[in-house]
Coordinates of C-alpha atoms (C1' of nucleotides) in Angstrom, one line a residue:
Chain A
M15 CA 188.6 -60.2 69.2
A16 CA 192.3 -59.4 68.9
K17 CA 193.0 -58.6 72.5
A18 CA 196.8 -58.3 72.0
K19 CA 197.7 -55.0 70.6
R20 CA 201.2 -54.9 69.3
N21 CA 201.5 -51.2 70.0
T22 CA 204.8 -50.7 68.2
G23 CA 203.8 -47.4 66.7
C24 CA 204.0 -48.8 63.2
P25 CA 201.0 -47.6 61.2
I26 CA 200.5 -50.9 59.4
A27 CA 200.5 -52.8 62.7
Y28 CA 198.1 -50.3 64.2
S29 CA 195.7 -50.7 61.3
L30 CA 195.9 -54.4 61.5
D31 CA 195.3 -54.4 65.2
V32 CA 192.2 -52.2 64.9
I33 CA 190.6 -53.4 61.7
G34 CA 192.7 -56.4 60.7
D35 CA 190.2 -59.2 61.2
K36 CA 188.0 -61.1 58.8
W37 CA 184.8 -59.0 59.5
S38 CA 185.4 -55.4 60.5
L39 CA 186.0 -54.2 57.0
I40 CA 183.0 -56.1 55.7
I41 CA 180.8 -54.2 58.2
I42 CA 182.5 -50.9 57.2
R43 CA 182.0 -51.8 53.5
D44 CA 178.3 -52.3 54.1
M45 CA 178.0 -49.0 55.9
L46 CA 180.1 -47.0 53.4
M47 CA 179.2 -48.6 50.1
R48 CA 175.7 -50.1 50.7
G49 CA 174.1 -47.7 53.1
K50 CA 173.4 -50.3 55.7
D51 CA 173.1 -49.1 59.3
T52 CA 171.4 -51.8 61.4
Y53 CA 172.4 -55.0 63.1
G54 CA 169.9 -56.9 61.1
E55 CA 171.2 -55.6 57.8
F56 CA 174.8 -56.5 58.6
L57 CA 173.6 -59.9 59.7
A58 CA 172.0 -60.4 56.3
A59 CA 175.3 -59.9 54.4
E60 CA 175.9 -62.7 51.9
E61 CA 179.2 -63.5 53.7
G62 CA 177.2 -64.7 56.6
I63 CA 178.6 -63.3 59.8
A64 CA 177.6 -65.0 63.1
T65 CA 175.5 -63.1 65.6
N66 CA 178.1 -63.3 68.4
I67 CA 180.9 -62.1 66.1
L68 CA 178.8 -59.3 64.7
S69 CA 177.9 -58.1 68.2
D70 CA 181.6 -58.3 69.2
R71 CA 182.8 -56.4 66.2
L72 CA 180.2 -53.6 66.5
R73 CA 181.2 -53.2 70.2
H74 CA 184.9 -53.2 69.2
L75 CA 184.4 -50.7 66.4
C76 CA 182.5 -48.4 68.8
A77 CA 185.3 -48.7 71.3
E78 CA 187.8 -47.7 68.7
G79 CA 185.8 -44.7 67.7
I80 CA 185.2 -46.0 64.1
I81 CA 181.4 -46.2 64.4
E82 CA 178.8 -44.8 66.7
K83 CA 175.4 -46.2 67.8
R84 CA 172.2 -44.5 68.7
R85 CA 168.5 -45.3 68.8
D86 CA 166.6 -44.7 65.6
P87 CA 164.3 -41.7 66.3
D88 CA 161.7 -43.0 63.9
N89 CA 161.6 -46.7 64.8
K90 CA 162.6 -46.7 68.4
K91 CA 163.3 -50.4 68.8
R92 CA 166.0 -50.1 66.2
I93 CA 169.6 -49.2 66.8
L94 CA 171.4 -47.2 64.1
Y95 CA 175.1 -47.5 63.5
S96 CA 177.0 -44.8 61.6
L97 CA 180.6 -44.1 60.7
T98 CA 182.6 -41.5 62.6
E99 CA 185.1 -39.3 60.8
K100 CA 187.7 -41.9 61.7
G101 CA 185.6 -44.6 60.1
L102 CA 184.9 -42.5 57.0
D103 CA 188.7 -42.0 56.7
L104 CA 188.9 -45.7 55.8
A105 CA 187.2 -45.1 52.5
P106 CA 190.5 -44.8 50.6
L107 CA 191.5 -48.2 51.9
I108 CA 188.2 -49.7 50.8
L109 CA 188.6 -48.2 47.3
D110 CA 192.2 -49.5 47.0
M111 CA 190.9 -53.0 47.8
V112 CA 188.3 -52.7 45.0
V113 CA 191.0 -51.7 42.5
W114 CA 193.4 -54.4 43.6
S115 CA 190.8 -57.2 43.5
Y116 CA 189.5 -56.0 40.2
H117 CA 193.0 -56.4 38.7
H118 CA 193.9 -59.7 40.5
D119 CA 190.7 -61.7 41.2
A120 CA 189.6 -63.5 38.1
N121 CA 186.3 -64.0 39.8
T122 CA 185.7 -60.4 40.9
R123 CA 182.3 -58.8 40.7
A124 CA 183.7 -55.3 41.0
S125 CA 182.4 -53.3 38.0
R126 CA 184.7 -51.7 35.5
A127 CA 182.7 -48.5 35.8
M128 CA 183.4 -48.3 39.5
V129 CA 187.1 -49.0 39.1
E130 CA 187.4 -46.4 36.4
R131 CA 185.6 -43.9 38.6
I132 CA 188.1 -44.7 41.4
E133 CA 191.0 -44.3 39.1
N134 CA 189.9 -41.2 37.3
D135 CA 187.9 -39.3 40.0
R136 CA 189.2 -40.6 43.3
A137 CA 188.9 -37.3 45.1
G138 CA 185.4 -36.7 43.9
L139 CA 184.2 -40.2 44.8
L140 CA 185.8 -39.9 48.3
K141 CA 184.0 -36.6 48.8
E142 CA 180.7 -38.1 47.8
L143 CA 181.1 -41.1 50.1
R144 CA 182.0 -38.8 53.0
Q145 CA 179.0 -36.6 52.4
K146 CA 176.6 -39.5 52.3
G147 CA 178.2 -41.0 55.4
R148 CA 177.9 -37.7 57.3
A149 CA 174.3 -37.4 56.3
R150 CA 173.6 -40.8 57.8
A151 CA 175.4 -39.9 61.0
S152 CA 173.5 -36.6 61.8
Q153 CA 176.0 -35.9 64.5
P154 CA 177.4 -32.6 65.3
R155 CA 180.1 -32.0 62.7
R156 CA 183.5 -31.2 63.9
S157 CA 184.7 -29.3 60.9
Chain B
M16 CA 195.7 -70.2 57.6
A17 CA 192.3 -68.9 56.4
K18 CA 191.1 -72.1 54.8
A19 CA 187.5 -70.9 54.2
K20 CA 187.3 -68.6 51.2
R21 CA 184.1 -66.7 51.1
N22 CA 184.3 -66.4 47.3
T23 CA 181.4 -64.0 46.9
G24 CA 183.1 -62.0 44.2
C25 CA 183.1 -59.0 46.5
P26 CA 186.5 -57.2 46.2
I27 CA 186.6 -56.4 50.0
A28 CA 185.9 -60.0 50.9
Y29 CA 188.5 -61.2 48.4
S30 CA 191.2 -58.9 49.8
L31 CA 190.4 -60.0 53.3
D32 CA 190.5 -63.7 52.4
V33 CA 193.9 -63.3 50.7
I34 CA 195.7 -60.8 52.9
G35 CA 193.3 -60.2 55.8
D36 CA 195.2 -61.8 58.6
K37 CA 197.4 -60.4 61.4
W38 CA 200.7 -61.0 59.6
S39 CA 200.6 -61.0 55.8
L40 CA 200.7 -57.2 55.5
I41 CA 203.4 -57.0 58.1
I42 CA 205.6 -59.1 55.8
I43 CA 204.6 -57.2 52.8
R44 CA 205.4 -53.9 54.6
D45 CA 208.8 -55.3 55.5
M46 CA 209.5 -56.1 51.8
L47 CA 208.0 -53.0 50.3
M48 CA 209.1 -50.3 52.8
R49 CA 212.1 -51.8 54.5
G50 CA 213.8 -53.7 51.8
K51 CA 213.7 -57.0 53.7
D52 CA 213.9 -60.2 51.6
T53 CA 214.8 -63.2 53.8
Y54 CA 213.1 -65.4 56.3
G55 CA 215.5 -64.3 59.0
E56 CA 214.8 -60.6 58.4
F57 CA 211.1 -61.1 58.6
L58 CA 211.5 -63.1 61.8
A59 CA 213.4 -60.3 63.4
A60 CA 210.5 -57.8 63.0
E61 CA 209.8 -56.1 66.2
E62 CA 206.2 -57.4 66.2
G63 CA 207.6 -60.9 66.8
I64 CA 206.1 -63.4 64.4
A65 CA 206.4 -67.0 65.3
T66 CA 208.4 -69.3 63.0
N67 CA 205.6 -71.6 62.1
I68 CA 203.3 -68.7 61.3
L69 CA 205.9 -67.0 59.2
S70 CA 206.6 -70.2 57.3
D71 CA 202.9 -70.6 56.7
R72 CA 202.3 -67.1 55.5
L73 CA 205.3 -67.1 53.1
R74 CA 203.9 -70.3 51.6
H75 CA 200.4 -68.8 51.4
L76 CA 201.6 -65.6 49.8
C77 CA 203.6 -67.6 47.3
A78 CA 200.5 -69.7 46.5
E79 CA 198.5 -66.5 46.0
G80 CA 201.1 -65.1 43.6
I81 CA 201.9 -62.1 45.8
I82 CA 205.5 -63.0 46.5
E83 CA 208.1 -65.3 44.9
K84 CA 211.0 -67.2 46.3
R85 CA 214.4 -68.1 44.8
R86 CA 217.8 -69.0 46.0
D87 CA 220.2 -66.1 46.5
P88 CA 222.8 -66.3 43.7
D89 CA 225.4 -64.7 45.8
N90 CA 224.9 -66.5 49.1
K91 CA 223.4 -69.8 48.1
K92 CA 222.2 -71.0 51.5
R93 CA 219.9 -68.0 51.5
I94 CA 216.4 -67.9 50.0
L95 CA 215.3 -64.6 48.7
Y96 CA 211.6 -63.5 48.7
S97 CA 210.4 -60.7 46.4
L98 CA 207.1 -59.1 45.6
T99 CA 205.4 -59.9 42.3
E100 CA 203.4 -57.3 40.4
K101 CA 200.3 -58.4 42.3
G102 CA 202.2 -57.8 45.5
L103 CA 203.6 -54.5 44.4
D104 CA 200.0 -53.5 43.6
L105 CA 199.3 -53.6 47.3
A106 CA 201.4 -50.5 47.8
P107 CA 198.5 -48.0 47.7
L108 CA 196.8 -50.0 50.5
I109 CA 199.9 -49.8 52.6
L110 CA 200.2 -46.0 52.0
D111 CA 196.6 -45.5 52.9
M112 CA 197.2 -47.3 56.2
V113 CA 200.1 -45.0 57.0
V114 CA 197.9 -42.0 56.4
W115 CA 195.0 -43.3 58.4
S116 CA 197.1 -44.3 61.3
Y117 CA 199.0 -41.0 61.3
H118 CA 195.7 -39.2 61.6
H119 CA 194.1 -41.5 64.2
D120 CA 196.7 -43.2 66.2
A121 CA 197.9 -40.9 69.0
N122 CA 200.9 -43.1 69.4
T123 CA 202.0 -43.4 65.8
R124 CA 205.5 -43.3 64.7
A125 CA 204.7 -42.5 61.1
S126 CA 206.6 -39.4 60.1
R127 CA 205.0 -36.2 59.0
A128 CA 207.3 -36.1 56.1
M129 CA 206.2 -39.5 54.8
V130 CA 202.5 -38.6 55.2
E131 CA 203.0 -35.4 53.3
R132 CA 204.9 -37.2 50.6
I133 CA 202.0 -39.7 50.3
E134 CA 199.5 -36.9 50.2
N135 CA 201.3 -34.6 47.8
D136 CA 203.2 -37.0 45.6
R137 CA 201.3 -40.3 45.8
A138 CA 201.9 -41.2 42.2
G139 CA 205.6 -40.5 42.3
L140 CA 206.1 -42.4 45.5
L141 CA 204.2 -45.4 44.2
K142 CA 206.3 -45.4 41.1
E143 CA 209.5 -45.3 43.2
L144 CA 208.3 -48.2 45.4
R145 CA 207.5 -50.2 42.3
Q146 CA 210.9 -49.6 40.7
K147 CA 212.7 -50.6 43.9
G148 CA 210.5 -53.7 44.2
R149 CA 211.2 -54.7 40.6
A150 CA 214.9 -54.2 41.0
R151 CA 214.9 -56.7 43.9
A152 CA 212.9 -59.2 42.0
S153 CA 215.0 -59.3 39.0
Q154 CA 212.4 -61.4 37.2
P155 CA 211.4 -60.9 33.6
R156 CA 209.2 -57.8 33.5
R157 CA 205.8 -58.2 32.0
S158 CA 205.4 -54.6 30.9
Chain C
dT18 C1' 149.6 -57.7 80.0
dA19 C1' 150.9 -60.2 75.9
dA20 C1' 153.1 -60.6 71.6
dA21 C1' 156.4 -59.2 68.4
dT22 C1' 160.7 -57.3 67.0
dC23 C1' 165.4 -56.4 67.3
dA24 C1' 169.9 -57.0 69.6
dA25 C1' 172.8 -59.6 72.0
dT26 C1' 174.6 -63.6 75.1
dT27 C1' 175.8 -68.4 76.3
dG28 C1' 177.7 -73.1 75.7
dC29 C1' 180.2 -75.9 73.1
dA30 C1' 182.9 -77.4 68.8
dA31 C1' 186.3 -76.2 65.4
dA32 C1' 190.0 -73.6 63.6
dA33 C1' 193.8 -70.3 63.9
dT34 C1' 197.6 -68.6 66.6
dG35 C1' 201.5 -68.7 69.7
dC36 C1' 205.5 -70.9 71.9
dA37 C1' 209.3 -74.2 72.6
dA38 C1' 211.9 -77.5 70.8
dG39 C1' 214.0 -79.8 67.3
dC40 C1' 215.0 -81.2 62.3
dA41 C1' 217.0 -80.8 57.5
dA42 C1' 219.7 -79.1 53.7
dA43 C1' 223.3 -76.5 52.0
dA44 C1' 227.7 -74.1 52.7
dA45 C1' 231.8 -73.2 55.3
dA46 C1' 235.3 -74.6 58.3
dT47 C1' 238.4 -78.0 59.9
Chain D
dA19 C1' 235.6 -86.2 54.3
dT20 C1' 233.7 -84.9 58.4
dT21 C1' 232.1 -81.5 61.5
dT22 C1' 230.0 -77.1 62.4
dT23 C1' 227.2 -73.3 61.2
dT24 C1' 223.8 -70.9 59.0
dT25 C1' 219.3 -70.7 57.3
dG26 C1' 214.7 -72.2 56.7
dC27 C1' 211.2 -74.9 58.2
dT28 C1' 208.3 -78.7 61.0
dT29 C1' 206.1 -80.7 65.1
dG30 C1' 203.6 -81.1 69.4
dC31 C1' 200.9 -78.9 72.5
dA32 C1' 198.6 -74.9 74.9
dT33 C1' 195.9 -70.7 74.2
dT34 C1' 192.9 -67.8 71.7
dT35 C1' 189.7 -66.8 68.3
dT36 C1' 185.9 -68.0 65.4
dG37 C1' 181.6 -70.4 64.1
dC38 C1' 177.1 -72.4 65.1
dA39 C1' 172.7 -73.3 67.5
dA40 C1' 169.9 -72.2 70.9
dT41 C1' 168.4 -69.0 74.1
dT42 C1' 167.8 -64.6 76.6
dG43 C1' 166.9 -59.6 77.3
dA44 C1' 165.0 -55.3 76.3
dT45 C1' 162.0 -52.3 74.1
dT46 C1' 157.9 -51.4 71.4
dT47 C1' 153.5 -52.4 69.6
dA48 C1' 149.0 -54.5 70.0

DNA sequence: TAAATCAATTGCAAAATGCAAGCAAAAAAT
DNA sequence: ATTTTTTGCTTGCATTTTGCAATTGATTTA
């Protein structure tokens, strides 16, 4: 994907260079909000990502240190993907998108309950998402 | 740009369909954080957007109700662009990108002071950005 | 060893982006 | 009134990215 990094030091430009394509945040959403962790599960998303794009994005997200891959210890022909701390730190962004779309997309399927939780207990929800994400990773924790 | 809307109702997919390209958020950043409001100013951004892309994105953002255009009353050969309420509602997203990049981009130019303000006085900063944005718009307020 | 499962690559078409040049409308200068 | 300048935008074409269908590779299970 996006080969050309703008590299201006601007945080918005950096974010867009790293996750500013049509698919990366869909994958991250699936991992963070829907507990998905395999290639096959990402492929089955209703948005319909192509196999080559998915492969490319997973590689890219690994290279950027946003996700990690390892073999499933239980089903050894499966590869498990999990969010790193850097990936988990994207949770606020995802939640903001939910709120924004809820208010401005007439066709949204975001639930009122979720939006109220985000607005009233943002910190608690973020903590919960982080814990679930860490549990899936089962990597050495750095904190 | 992005002709194909996924239209699944998912808030993340909606956000990506509307502002998920390489340039839209750069323009919105310039308007929200840097007070820019003309084509020429956007064109001069250090990231170097091409004229046709800029034109296309401004048209698209207008069509999506994120920005509005009008002639400058003072310098009538100028066209002024301003954020709508829908556009101003993207401020939280922008701030989260600043925080994320600050923590994860070794090369970031985001200032520590700004990040601390975002983390300690998010609500106040958002209010301030909204007021400045509204002042630039000088449209009838809806609230 | 053979079959099944899961992940990923390849080839080609379509779409988006980038670049250089030029056009158009309004205002300012002459 | 005509020319010049400013500002915003379009066009043509090359490059890059994305999308789709088919296929390949690697590992596990039978």
